[in-house]
Amino acid sequence: LPPPFRSLLMPSRSTQRLTKTFVEGLAPRATDFFVWDAEVPGFGVRVHTSGKRTFVLKYQRGGRYENGGRSRRLTIGDHPT
């Protein structure tokens, strides 16, 4: 696939550890976005347009084909402001 479409199918893995300082330094954007931890697979933080930060866990239950192979996100909790 050409580079613009590659990121839709294969999300790039983060090389950043989600430390307190790093998470607090994330600035909000025009749309919500996720940053994934480099050490813990599926662990990340969602940064809302309002600046609120929420910790999430991305997982896939069962095998590839169960539930249509869709992944799920579980909200763990909010980052203290």
Coordinates of C-alpha atoms in Angstrom, one line a residue, residues 2-56:
P2 CA 1.1 3.6 -0.6
P3 CA 2.3 5.4 2.6
P4 CA -0.9 7.5 3.1
F5 CA -2.9 4.3 3.5
R6 CA -0.3 2.3 5.4
S7 CA -1.1 4.0 8.7
L8 CA -4.8 3.1 8.5
L9 CA -4.0 -0.6 8.6
M10 CA -0.8 -0.7 10.7
P11 CA -0.7 1.9 13.5
S12 CA 2.8 2.9 14.4
R13 CA 4.0 1.8 17.8
S14 CA 5.1 4.4 20.2
T15 CA 8.6 4.6 21.4
Q16 CA 7.7 6.7 24.4
R17 CA 7.0 5.6 28.0
L18 CA 3.9 7.2 29.4
T19 CA 5.4 9.0 32.4
K20 CA 3.6 11.5 34.5
T21 CA 5.7 14.4 33.0
F22 CA 5.1 13.2 29.5
V23 CA 1.3 12.8 29.9
E24 CA 1.0 16.2 31.5
G25 CA 2.9 17.8 28.6
L26 CA 0.5 16.5 26.0
A27 CA -1.3 19.4 24.4
P28 CA -4.9 19.1 23.2
R29 CA -5.5 19.2 19.4
A30 CA -8.5 19.9 17.2
T31 CA -9.6 16.3 17.6
D32 CA -9.2 13.6 20.3
F33 CA -6.1 11.5 19.9
F34 CA -4.3 8.5 21.6
V35 CA -0.7 8.0 22.6
W36 CA 0.3 4.4 23.3
D37 CA 2.9 3.2 25.8
A38 CA 6.1 1.7 24.5
E39 CA 6.5 -0.9 27.2
V40 CA 2.9 -2.0 28.1
P41 CA 1.1 -3.3 25.0
G42 CA -2.4 -1.8 24.7
F43 CA -1.9 0.8 27.4
G44 CA -2.4 4.4 26.4
V45 CA -3.8 7.8 27.1
R46 CA -6.6 9.6 25.3
V47 CA -6.2 13.4 25.1
H48 CA -9.6 15.1 24.6
T49 CA -10.0 18.4 22.8
S50 CA -10.8 20.0 26.2
G51 CA -7.4 18.9 27.5
K52 CA -8.8 16.1 29.7
R53 CA -6.6 13.0 29.7
T54 CA -8.0 9.5 30.2
F55 CA -6.1 6.3 30.6
V56 CA -7.2 3.4 28.3

